[in-house]
CSV table of C-alpha atoms in Angstrom, one decimal:
chain,number,residue,atom,x,y,z
C,58,MET,CA,37.4,42.2,-67.7
C,59,GLU,CA,37.0,39.7,-70.5
C,60,ARG,CA,40.7,40.0,-71.4
C,61,GLU,CA,41.8,39.7,-67.8
C,62,GLY,CA,39.8,36.6,-67.3
C,63,LYS,CA,41.4,35.1,-70.5
C,64,GLY,CA,44.8,36.0,-69.1
C,65,VAL,CA,44.1,34.2,-65.9
C,66,MET,CA,42.8,31.3,-67.9
C,67,THR,CA,45.9,31.2,-70.0
C,68,VAL,CA,48.1,31.2,-67.0
C,69,SER,CA,46.2,28.4,-65.2
C,70,LYS,CA,46.3,26.3,-68.6
C,71,LEU,CA,50.1,26.7,-68.9
C,72,ALA,CA,50.6,25.6,-65.2
C,73,PRO,CA,52.0,22.1,-65.3
C,74,GLN,CA,51.0,19.4,-63.0
C,75,GLN,CA,52.8,19.8,-59.8
C,76,ASN,CA,54.3,16.8,-58.0
C,77,PRO,CA,52.9,17.0,-54.4
C,78,ILE,CA,55.9,15.6,-52.9
C,79,GLU,CA,58.2,18.2,-54.7
C,80,GLN,CA,55.9,20.9,-53.7
C,81,LEU,CA,56.0,19.9,-50.0
C,82,GLN,CA,59.7,19.7,-50.2
C,83,ALA,CA,59.9,23.2,-51.6
C,84,ARG,CA,57.6,24.5,-48.9
C,85,PHE,CA,59.5,22.8,-46.1
C,86,LYS,CA,62.9,24.3,-47.5
C,87,GLU,CA,61.2,27.8,-47.5
C,88,VAL,CA,60.0,27.4,-43.9
C,89,GLU,CA,63.5,26.1,-43.0
C,90,ALA,CA,65.3,29.0,-44.7
C,91,GLY,CA,62.9,31.5,-42.9
C,92,PHE,CA,63.4,30.0,-39.5
C,93,LYS,CA,67.3,30.1,-40.0
C,94,ALA,CA,67.0,33.8,-41.1
C,95,TRP,CA,65.0,34.7,-38.1
C,96,LEU,CA,67.4,32.8,-35.8
C,97,SER,CA,70.4,34.5,-37.2
C,98,ARG,CA,68.9,37.8,-36.2
C,99,GLN,CA,68.5,36.8,-32.6
C,100,PRO,CA,71.2,37.4,-29.9
C,101,LEU,CA,73.8,34.9,-29.5
C,102,ALA,CA,72.5,33.4,-26.3
C,103,VAL,CA,68.9,32.8,-27.8
C,104,GLU,CA,70.3,31.3,-31.0
C,105,ALA,CA,72.7,28.9,-29.1
C,106,ALA,CA,69.8,27.9,-26.7
C,107,VAL,CA,67.4,27.2,-29.6
C,108,VAL,CA,69.9,25.3,-31.7
C,109,THR,CA,71.0,23.2,-28.7
C,110,ALA,CA,67.5,22.4,-27.7
C,111,THR,CA,66.2,21.5,-31.2
C,112,SER,CA,69.3,19.3,-31.9
C,113,GLY,CA,69.1,17.7,-28.5
C,114,LEU,CA,65.4,16.7,-29.2
C,115,GLN,CA,66.5,15.3,-32.6
C,116,GLY,CA,69.3,13.3,-30.9
C,117,ALA,CA,67.0,12.1,-28.2
C,118,ALA,CA,64.5,10.7,-30.8
C,119,ILE,CA,67.3,8.9,-32.7
C,120,GLY,CA,68.8,7.5,-29.5
C,121,ALA,CA,65.4,6.4,-28.2
C,122,PHE,CA,64.8,4.5,-31.6
C,123,MET,CA,68.2,2.8,-31.5
C,124,GLY,CA,67.6,1.8,-27.9
C,125,THR,CA,64.4,0.1,-28.8
C,126,LEU,CA,66.3,-1.9,-31.6
C,127,THR,CA,69.1,-3.0,-29.3
C,128,GLY,CA,67.0,-3.5,-26.3
C,129,ASP,CA,68.1,-2.8,-22.7
C,130,VAL,CA,70.9,-5.3,-22.2
C,131,SER,CA,72.6,-3.4,-19.5
C,132,SER,CA,71.6,-5.9,-16.9
C,133,SER,CA,73.5,-8.6,-18.8
C,134,VAL,CA,76.7,-6.7,-18.2
C,135,ALA,CA,76.1,-5.9,-14.6
C,136,PRO,CA,78.8,-7.2,-12.1
C,137,PRO,CA,78.1,-10.1,-9.7
C,138,PRO,CA,76.7,-8.9,-6.4
C,139,GLN,CA,79.8,-9.6,-4.5
C,140,ALA,CA,82.3,-8.9,-7.3
C,141,ASN,CA,85.3,-7.0,-6.4
C,142,LEU,CA,86.6,-5.5,-9.6
C,143,ASN,CA,89.7,-3.4,-10.1
C,144,PRO,CA,89.4,0.1,-11.4
C,145,GLU,CA,90.3,-0.7,-15.0
C,146,ALA,CA,87.7,-3.6,-15.1
C,147,MET,CA,85.0,-1.3,-13.5
C,148,ALA,CA,85.8,1.3,-16.1
C,149,SER,CA,85.3,-1.1,-18.9
C,150,LEU,CA,82.1,-2.4,-17.3
C,151,LYS,CA,80.7,1.2,-17.0
C,152,GLN,CA,81.5,1.7,-20.7
C,153,ALA,CA,79.7,-1.3,-21.8
C,154,GLN,CA,76.7,-0.3,-19.7
C,155,ALA,CA,76.6,3.2,-21.2
C,156,LEU,CA,76.7,1.8,-24.7
C,157,ALA,CA,74.1,-1.0,-24.0
C,158,GLY,CA,71.3,1.0,-22.3
C,159,GLY,CA,67.7,1.0,-23.2
C,160,PRO,CA,65.7,3.8,-25.0
C,161,LEU,CA,65.8,6.2,-22.2
C,162,VAL,CA,69.6,5.7,-21.6
C,163,GLN,CA,70.4,6.1,-25.4
C,164,ALA,CA,68.0,9.2,-25.7
C,165,ARG,CA,69.9,10.9,-23.0
C,166,ASN,CA,73.3,10.1,-24.4
C,167,PHE,CA,72.4,11.2,-28.0
C,168,ALA,CA,70.6,14.2,-26.7
C,169,VAL,CA,73.8,15.3,-25.0
C,170,MET,CA,76.1,14.5,-27.9
C,171,THR,CA,74.0,16.3,-30.6
C,172,GLY,CA,72.8,19.1,-28.4
C,173,VAL,CA,76.2,20.2,-27.1
C,174,ASN,CA,77.9,19.7,-30.6
C,175,ALA,CA,75.4,21.9,-32.3
C,176,GLY,CA,75.3,24.6,-29.6
C,177,ILE,CA,79.0,24.9,-29.6
C,178,SER,CA,79.1,25.0,-33.2
C,179,CYS,CA,76.5,27.8,-33.3
C,180,VAL,CA,78.6,29.9,-31.0
C,181,MET,CA,81.8,29.4,-32.8
C,182,LYS,CA,80.2,30.2,-36.1
C,183,ARG,CA,78.7,33.5,-34.8
C,184,LEU,CA,82.0,34.6,-33.0
C,185,ARG,CA,84.4,33.5,-35.7
C,186,GLY,CA,82.0,34.3,-38.6
C,187,LYS,CA,82.8,31.0,-40.4
C,188,GLU,CA,82.4,27.2,-40.1
C,189,ASP,CA,85.8,25.5,-40.4
C,190,VAL,CA,87.6,22.3,-39.2
C,191,GLN,CA,88.6,24.2,-35.9
C,192,SER,CA,85.0,25.0,-35.0
C,193,SER,CA,84.0,21.6,-35.8
C,194,MET,CA,86.6,19.9,-33.7
C,195,ALA,CA,85.9,22.4,-30.8
C,196,ALA,CA,82.2,21.3,-30.9
C,197,ALA,CA,83.2,17.6,-31.2
C,198,PHE,CA,85.5,17.9,-28.1
C,199,GLY,CA,82.7,19.5,-26.1
C,200,SER,CA,80.2,16.8,-27.0
C,201,GLY,CA,82.7,14.0,-26.3
C,202,ALA,CA,83.6,15.4,-23.0
C,203,MET,CA,80.0,15.8,-22.0
C,204,PHE,CA,79.1,12.4,-23.2
C,205,SER,CA,81.7,10.9,-21.1
C,206,LEU,CA,80.5,12.7,-17.9
C,207,VAL,CA,76.8,12.2,-18.4
C,208,SER,CA,77.1,8.5,-19.4
C,209,GLY,CA,79.3,7.6,-16.5
C,210,MET,CA,82.0,6.1,-18.8
C,211,GLY,CA,85.6,6.0,-17.5
C,212,GLY,CA,87.5,5.2,-14.5
C,213,PRO,CA,87.8,7.0,-11.1
C,214,ASN,CA,89.3,10.2,-12.6
C,215,GLN,CA,86.3,11.3,-14.6
C,216,ALA,CA,88.0,14.6,-15.7
C,217,VAL,CA,90.9,12.9,-17.4
C,218,ASN,CA,88.5,10.5,-19.1
C,219,ALA,CA,86.3,13.4,-20.3
C,220,VAL,CA,89.3,15.1,-21.8
C,221,SER,CA,90.6,11.9,-23.5
C,222,SER,CA,87.0,11.2,-24.9
C,223,GLY,CA,86.8,14.8,-26.1
C,224,LEU,CA,90.1,14.5,-27.9
C,225,PHE,CA,89.0,11.3,-29.6
C,226,PHE,CA,85.7,12.8,-30.7
C,227,ALA,CA,87.6,16.0,-32.0
C,228,LEU,CA,90.1,13.9,-34.0
C,229,VAL,CA,87.5,11.7,-35.6
C,230,GLN,CA,85.2,14.8,-36.3
C,231,GLY,CA,88.3,16.7,-37.8
C,232,GLY,CA,89.1,13.8,-40.1
C,233,LEU,CA,85.4,13.5,-41.3
C,234,PHE,CA,85.2,17.3,-41.8
C,235,LYS,CA,88.3,17.4,-44.1
C,236,PHE,CA,87.1,14.3,-45.9
C,237,GLY,CA,83.7,15.8,-46.5
C,238,GLN,CA,85.1,19.1,-47.5
C,239,LYS,CA,87.5,17.6,-50.1
C,240,PHE,CA,84.9,15.2,-51.8
C,241,SER,CA,81.5,16.9,-51.3
C,242,GLN,CA,81.9,20.6,-51.3
C,243,PRO,CA,78.9,22.2,-53.1
C,244,PRO,CA,79.6,25.1,-55.6
C,245,GLU,CA,79.7,28.4,-53.9
C,246,GLU,CA,77.1,30.0,-56.3
C,247,ASP,CA,74.3,27.6,-55.1
C,248,MET,CA,73.8,29.8,-52.0
C,249,HIS,CA,72.6,32.5,-54.2
C,250,TYR,CA,69.9,30.5,-55.8
C,251,VAL,CA,68.1,28.9,-52.8
C,252,ARG,CA,64.9,30.9,-53.2
C,253,THR,CA,65.1,30.8,-56.9
C,254,ARG,CA,65.4,27.1,-57.0
C,255,ASN,CA,62.4,26.7,-54.5
C,256,MET,CA,60.3,28.8,-56.8
C,257,LEU,CA,61.2,27.0,-60.0
C,258,THR,CA,60.4,23.7,-58.1
C,259,ARG,CA,57.1,24.7,-56.9
C,260,LEU,CA,56.2,25.7,-60.6
C,261,GLY,CA,57.7,22.6,-62.1
C,262,LEU,CA,60.2,24.6,-64.0
C,263,GLN,CA,63.5,23.3,-62.6
C,264,THR,CA,65.0,22.9,-65.9
C,265,TYR,CA,65.4,26.8,-66.3
C,266,GLU,CA,67.7,27.1,-63.1
C,267,LYS,CA,70.5,27.0,-65.5
C,268,ASN,CA,69.0,30.0,-67.4
C,269,PHE,CA,68.9,32.1,-64.1
C,270,LYS,CA,72.5,31.2,-63.3
C,271,LYS,CA,73.6,32.0,-66.9
C,272,GLY,CA,72.1,35.4,-66.6
C,273,LEU,CA,73.4,35.9,-63.0
C,274,LEU,CA,69.8,36.3,-62.0
C,275,THR,CA,70.2,35.4,-58.3
C,276,ASP,CA,67.7,35.5,-55.3
C,277,ASN,CA,68.4,39.2,-54.8
C,278,THR,CA,67.2,40.0,-58.3
C,279,LEU,CA,63.8,38.1,-58.0
C,280,PRO,CA,61.8,41.2,-56.9
C,281,LEU,CA,63.2,43.2,-60.0
C,282,LEU,CA,62.4,40.6,-62.6
C,283,ASN,CA,60.5,41.4,-65.6
C,284,ASP,CA,59.5,39.9,-69.0
C,285,SER,CA,62.5,41.5,-70.8
C,286,ALA,CA,65.1,40.0,-68.3
C,287,LEU,CA,63.6,36.5,-68.5
C,288,SER,CA,63.4,36.8,-72.3
C,289,ASP,CA,67.2,37.8,-72.3
C,290,VAL,CA,68.1,34.4,-70.6
C,291,LYS,CA,66.1,32.4,-73.2
C,292,ILE,CA,63.1,31.4,-71.0
C,293,PRO,CA,59.9,30.8,-73.2
C,294,PRO,CA,56.8,32.8,-72.9
C,295,GLY,CA,54.8,30.4,-71.0
C,296,PRO,CA,57.2,29.8,-68.1
C,297,ARG,CA,57.9,33.6,-68.0
C,298,LEU,CA,54.3,34.2,-67.4
C,299,LEU,CA,54.3,31.7,-64.5
C,300,ILE,CA,57.5,33.1,-63.0
C,301,LEU,CA,56.2,36.7,-63.1
C,302,ASP,CA,52.6,35.8,-61.7
C,303,HIS,CA,54.4,33.8,-58.8
C,304,ILE,CA,56.5,36.9,-58.0
C,305,GLN,CA,53.5,39.2,-58.2
C,306,ARG,CA,51.5,36.9,-55.8
C,307,ASP,CA,54.4,36.5,-53.2
C,308,PRO,CA,53.8,39.0,-50.3
C,309,GLU,CA,57.4,39.3,-49.5
C,310,LEU,CA,58.7,39.8,-52.8
C,311,LYS,CA,56.0,42.3,-53.5
C,312,ARG,CA,57.1,44.4,-50.4
C,313,THR,CA,60.7,44.3,-51.6
C,314,ARG,CA,59.7,45.3,-55.0
C,315,LYS,CA,57.9,48.4,-53.7
C,316,ARG,CA,61.0,49.5,-51.8
């Protein structure tokens, strides 16, 4: 018992001072990863509905905030009471009113754009098994068309205007996707170290992520880790104790280990 108590005391002494912000970020990433994993196991209709709703709520919050900054100036672009405007002028006026609305109008517009975009992206990714420029452009087309219809932008022929708005959104999104893919594509191996990175961050051992990668110790090998494997990748004794103790205390890893 005395030896066991000393062992626990040794581990606690070795534990570095954890940054509360980093610990909170790591916890948030774990919850987010767990939610995404749960969502990916649901039927397509359920996943699309949840993604659309959550993204729509986020867009509504952003739109409402932007609406409070710009103020509701839609009344300043309203036509005179007896004005007789031609269709082109009326279309321009409606477009200005749609973009100059207050918090509720902007919340609606952003909710439609973000919700429809995320929902279509989710469906396309599940059906095609990948997320590429075609899926991104299809989602942007749908969000642009729905934004045009909901906001009331355009002339008498709303269908034509919805298609033209969708095409514009799709072209812009396609260009942005290609640009981002070219300049900010993350390394492919990073996806295999999400849980490992979160664990090391919580323990304050981020500097040893390169050791895991060098030894090809991915997330899938976490339940199988032992002192010998960690020693082989040049991780010192103290951090090895902390890592093994964390794995031993993690319920999910323990279940995987028993299998």
